PDB file of C-alpha atoms in Angstrom:
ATOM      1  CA  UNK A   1       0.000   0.000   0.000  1.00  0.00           C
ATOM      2  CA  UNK A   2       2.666   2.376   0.484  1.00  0.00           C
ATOM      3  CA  UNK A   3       4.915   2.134  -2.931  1.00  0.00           C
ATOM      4  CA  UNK A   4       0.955   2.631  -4.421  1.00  0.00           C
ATOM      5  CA  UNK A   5       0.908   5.545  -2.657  1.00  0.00           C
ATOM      6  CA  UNK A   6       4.670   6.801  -3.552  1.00  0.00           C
ATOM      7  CA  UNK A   7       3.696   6.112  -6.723  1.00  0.00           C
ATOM      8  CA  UNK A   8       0.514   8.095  -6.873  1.00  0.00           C
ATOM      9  CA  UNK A   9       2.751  11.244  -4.745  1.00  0.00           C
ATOM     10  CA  UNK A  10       4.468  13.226  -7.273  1.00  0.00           C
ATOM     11  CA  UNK A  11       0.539  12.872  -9.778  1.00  0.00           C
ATOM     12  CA  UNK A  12      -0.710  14.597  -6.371  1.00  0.00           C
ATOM     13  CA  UNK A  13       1.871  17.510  -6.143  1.00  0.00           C
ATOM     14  CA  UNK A  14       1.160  18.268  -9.985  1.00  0.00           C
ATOM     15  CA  UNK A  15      -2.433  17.875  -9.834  1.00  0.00           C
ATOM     16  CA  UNK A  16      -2.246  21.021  -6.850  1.00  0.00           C
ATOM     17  CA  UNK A  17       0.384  22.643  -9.129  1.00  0.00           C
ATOM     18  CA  UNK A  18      -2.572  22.771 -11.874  1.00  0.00           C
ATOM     19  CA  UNK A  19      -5.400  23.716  -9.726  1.00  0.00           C
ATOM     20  CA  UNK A  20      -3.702  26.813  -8.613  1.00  0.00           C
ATOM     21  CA  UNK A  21      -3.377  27.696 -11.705  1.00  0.00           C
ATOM     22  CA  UNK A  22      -6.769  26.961 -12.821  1.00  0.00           C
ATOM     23  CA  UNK A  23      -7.683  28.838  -9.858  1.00  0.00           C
ATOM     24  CA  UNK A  24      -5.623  31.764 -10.511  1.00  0.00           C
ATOM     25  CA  UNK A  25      -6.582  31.807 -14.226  1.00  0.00           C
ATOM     26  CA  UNK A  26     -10.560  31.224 -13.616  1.00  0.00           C
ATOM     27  CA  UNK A  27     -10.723  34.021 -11.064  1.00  0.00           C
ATOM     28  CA  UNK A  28     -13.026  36.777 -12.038  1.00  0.00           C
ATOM     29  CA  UNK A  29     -12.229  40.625 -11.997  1.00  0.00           C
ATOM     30  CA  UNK A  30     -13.685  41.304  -9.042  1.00  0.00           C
ATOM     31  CA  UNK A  31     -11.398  38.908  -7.049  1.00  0.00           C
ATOM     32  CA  UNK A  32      -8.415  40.967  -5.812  1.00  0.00           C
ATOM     33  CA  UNK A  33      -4.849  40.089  -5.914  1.00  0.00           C
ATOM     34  CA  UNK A  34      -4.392  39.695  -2.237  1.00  0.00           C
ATOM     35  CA  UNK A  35      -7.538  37.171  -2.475  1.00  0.00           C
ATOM     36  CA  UNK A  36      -6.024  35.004  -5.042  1.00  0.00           C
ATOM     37  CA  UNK A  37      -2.117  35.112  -3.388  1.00  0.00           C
ATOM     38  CA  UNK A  38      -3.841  34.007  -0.083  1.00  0.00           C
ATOM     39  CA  UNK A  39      -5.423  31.136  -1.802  1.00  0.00           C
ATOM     40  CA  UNK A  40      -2.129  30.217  -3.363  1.00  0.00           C
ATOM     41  CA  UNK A  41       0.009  30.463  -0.167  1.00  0.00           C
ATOM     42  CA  UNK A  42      -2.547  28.084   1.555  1.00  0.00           C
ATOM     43  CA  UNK A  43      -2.084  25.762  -1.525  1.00  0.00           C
ATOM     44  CA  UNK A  44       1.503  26.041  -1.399  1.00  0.00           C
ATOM     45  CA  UNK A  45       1.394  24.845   2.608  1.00  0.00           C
ATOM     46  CA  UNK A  46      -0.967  21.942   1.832  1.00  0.00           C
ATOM     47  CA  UNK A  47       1.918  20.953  -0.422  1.00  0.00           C
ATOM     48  CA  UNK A  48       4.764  21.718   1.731  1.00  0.00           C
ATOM     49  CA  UNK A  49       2.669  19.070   4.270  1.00  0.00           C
ATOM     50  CA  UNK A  50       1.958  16.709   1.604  1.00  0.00           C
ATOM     51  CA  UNK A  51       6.271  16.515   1.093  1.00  0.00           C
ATOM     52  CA  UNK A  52       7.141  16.096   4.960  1.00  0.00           C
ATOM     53  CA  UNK A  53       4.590  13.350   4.867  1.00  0.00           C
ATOM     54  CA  UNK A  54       6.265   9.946   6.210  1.00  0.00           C
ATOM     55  CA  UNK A  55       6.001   8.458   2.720  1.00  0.00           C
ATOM     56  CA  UNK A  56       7.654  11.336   0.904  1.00  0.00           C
ATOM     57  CA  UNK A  57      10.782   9.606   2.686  1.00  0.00           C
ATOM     58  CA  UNK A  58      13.134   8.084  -0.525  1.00  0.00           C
ATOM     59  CA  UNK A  59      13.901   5.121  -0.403  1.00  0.00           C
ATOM     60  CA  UNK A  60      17.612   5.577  -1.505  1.00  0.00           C
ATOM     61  CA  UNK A  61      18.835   1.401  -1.931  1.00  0.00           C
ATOM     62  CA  UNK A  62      16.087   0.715  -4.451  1.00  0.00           C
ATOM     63  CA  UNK A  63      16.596   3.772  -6.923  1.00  0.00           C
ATOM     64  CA  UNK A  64      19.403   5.299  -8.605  1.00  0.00           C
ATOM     65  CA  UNK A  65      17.464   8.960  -8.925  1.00  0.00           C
ATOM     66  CA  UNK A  66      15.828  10.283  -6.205  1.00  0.00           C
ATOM     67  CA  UNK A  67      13.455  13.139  -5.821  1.00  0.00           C
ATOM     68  CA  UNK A  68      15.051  16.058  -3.825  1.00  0.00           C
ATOM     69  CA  UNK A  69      12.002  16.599  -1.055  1.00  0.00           C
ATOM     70  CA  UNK A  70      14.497  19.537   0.691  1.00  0.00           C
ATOM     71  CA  UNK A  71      15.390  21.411  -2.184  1.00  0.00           C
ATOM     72  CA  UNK A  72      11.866  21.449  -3.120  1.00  0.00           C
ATOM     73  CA  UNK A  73      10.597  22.572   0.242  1.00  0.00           C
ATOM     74  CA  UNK A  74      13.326  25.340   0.698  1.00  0.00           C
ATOM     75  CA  UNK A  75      11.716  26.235  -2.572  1.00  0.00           C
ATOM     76  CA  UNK A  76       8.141  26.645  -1.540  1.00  0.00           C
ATOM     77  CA  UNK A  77       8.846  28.156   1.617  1.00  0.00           C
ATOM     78  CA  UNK A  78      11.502  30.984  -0.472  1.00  0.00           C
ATOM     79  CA  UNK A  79       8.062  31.058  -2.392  1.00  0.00           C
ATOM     80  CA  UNK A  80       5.938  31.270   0.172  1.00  0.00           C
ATOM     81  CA  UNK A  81       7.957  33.670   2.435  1.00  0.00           C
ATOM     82  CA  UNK A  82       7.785  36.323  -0.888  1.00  0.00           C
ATOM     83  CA  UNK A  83       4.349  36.243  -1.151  1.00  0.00           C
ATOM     84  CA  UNK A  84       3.733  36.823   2.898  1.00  0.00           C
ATOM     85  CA  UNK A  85       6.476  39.490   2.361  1.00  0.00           C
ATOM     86  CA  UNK A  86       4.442  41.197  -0.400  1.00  0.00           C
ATOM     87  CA  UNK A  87       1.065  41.021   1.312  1.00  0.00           C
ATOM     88  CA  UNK A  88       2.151  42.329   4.528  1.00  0.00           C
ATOM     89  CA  UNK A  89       5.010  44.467   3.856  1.00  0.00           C
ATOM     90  CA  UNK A  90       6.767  46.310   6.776  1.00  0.00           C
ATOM     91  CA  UNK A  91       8.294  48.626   4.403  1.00  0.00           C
ATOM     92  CA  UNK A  92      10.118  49.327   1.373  1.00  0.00           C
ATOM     93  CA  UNK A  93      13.126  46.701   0.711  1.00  0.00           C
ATOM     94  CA  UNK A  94      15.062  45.891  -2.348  1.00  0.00           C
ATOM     95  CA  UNK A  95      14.198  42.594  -3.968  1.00  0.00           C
ATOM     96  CA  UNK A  96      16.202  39.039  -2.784  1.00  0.00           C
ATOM     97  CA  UNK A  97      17.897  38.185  -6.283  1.00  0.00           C
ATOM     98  CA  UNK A  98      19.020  34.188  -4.878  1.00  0.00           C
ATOM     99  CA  UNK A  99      17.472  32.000  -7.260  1.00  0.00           C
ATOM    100  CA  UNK A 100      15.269  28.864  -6.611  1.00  0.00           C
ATOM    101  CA  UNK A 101      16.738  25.181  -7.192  1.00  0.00           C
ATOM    102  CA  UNK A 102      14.811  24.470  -9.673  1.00  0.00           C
ATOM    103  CA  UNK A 103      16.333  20.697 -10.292  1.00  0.00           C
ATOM    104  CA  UNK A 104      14.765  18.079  -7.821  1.00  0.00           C
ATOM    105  CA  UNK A 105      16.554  15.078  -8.438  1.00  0.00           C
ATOM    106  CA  UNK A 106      19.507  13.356  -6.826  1.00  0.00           C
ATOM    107  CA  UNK A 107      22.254  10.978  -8.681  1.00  0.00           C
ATOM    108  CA  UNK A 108      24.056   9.018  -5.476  1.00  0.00           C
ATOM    109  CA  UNK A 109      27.385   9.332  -5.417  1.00  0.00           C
ATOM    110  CA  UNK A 110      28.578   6.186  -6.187  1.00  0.00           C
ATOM    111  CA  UNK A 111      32.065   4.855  -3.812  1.00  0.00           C
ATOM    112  CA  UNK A 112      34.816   4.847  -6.568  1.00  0.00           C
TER     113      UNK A 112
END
């Protein structure tokens, strides 16, 4: 029951990906920004809990790739931490420039 549900994890995480966007994109004009970047940081913690879930856990003997559940939650929370910044701003600071990961999989490094 649990390599099912590994299997069906990373369908899950894409599946929220795509209703946020369908949410963001469907939203009407009188919806305002703050509305719709509320509903996407709440999105973006159901995922962060979805990836500290026990079954997230890799199972690093069986595979030789491995998705990268830190780098993608330093990721959402550098996301997440921008949007909180820009709906609650305690004043005027210049932009963070550090760029995301981006790349969520692992090669092991193999003992030469």
């Amino acid at each position: 029951m649990i390599n099912r549900f590994r299997k069906n994890f990373l369908p899950r995480i894409a599946l929220l990906f795509m209703a946020a966007e369908s949410t963001a994109s469907s939203a009407n004009s009188f919806v305002d920004e703050h509305t719709l970047l509320a509903t996407l940081l709440r999105e973006l913690n159901t995922i962060d809990l979805l990836t500290t879930s026990p079954v997230a856990v890799p199972d690093q003997e069986s595979r030789r790739f491995h998705f990268d559940y830190v780098r993608l939650r330093a990721d959402i929370h550098r996301v997440s931490s921008g949007i909180q910044q820009y709906l609650a701003p305690k004043r005027a600071t210049p932009r963070d420039d550090i760029a995301l990961h981006g790349d969520y999989s692992n090669e092991p490094v193999l003992d030469q």
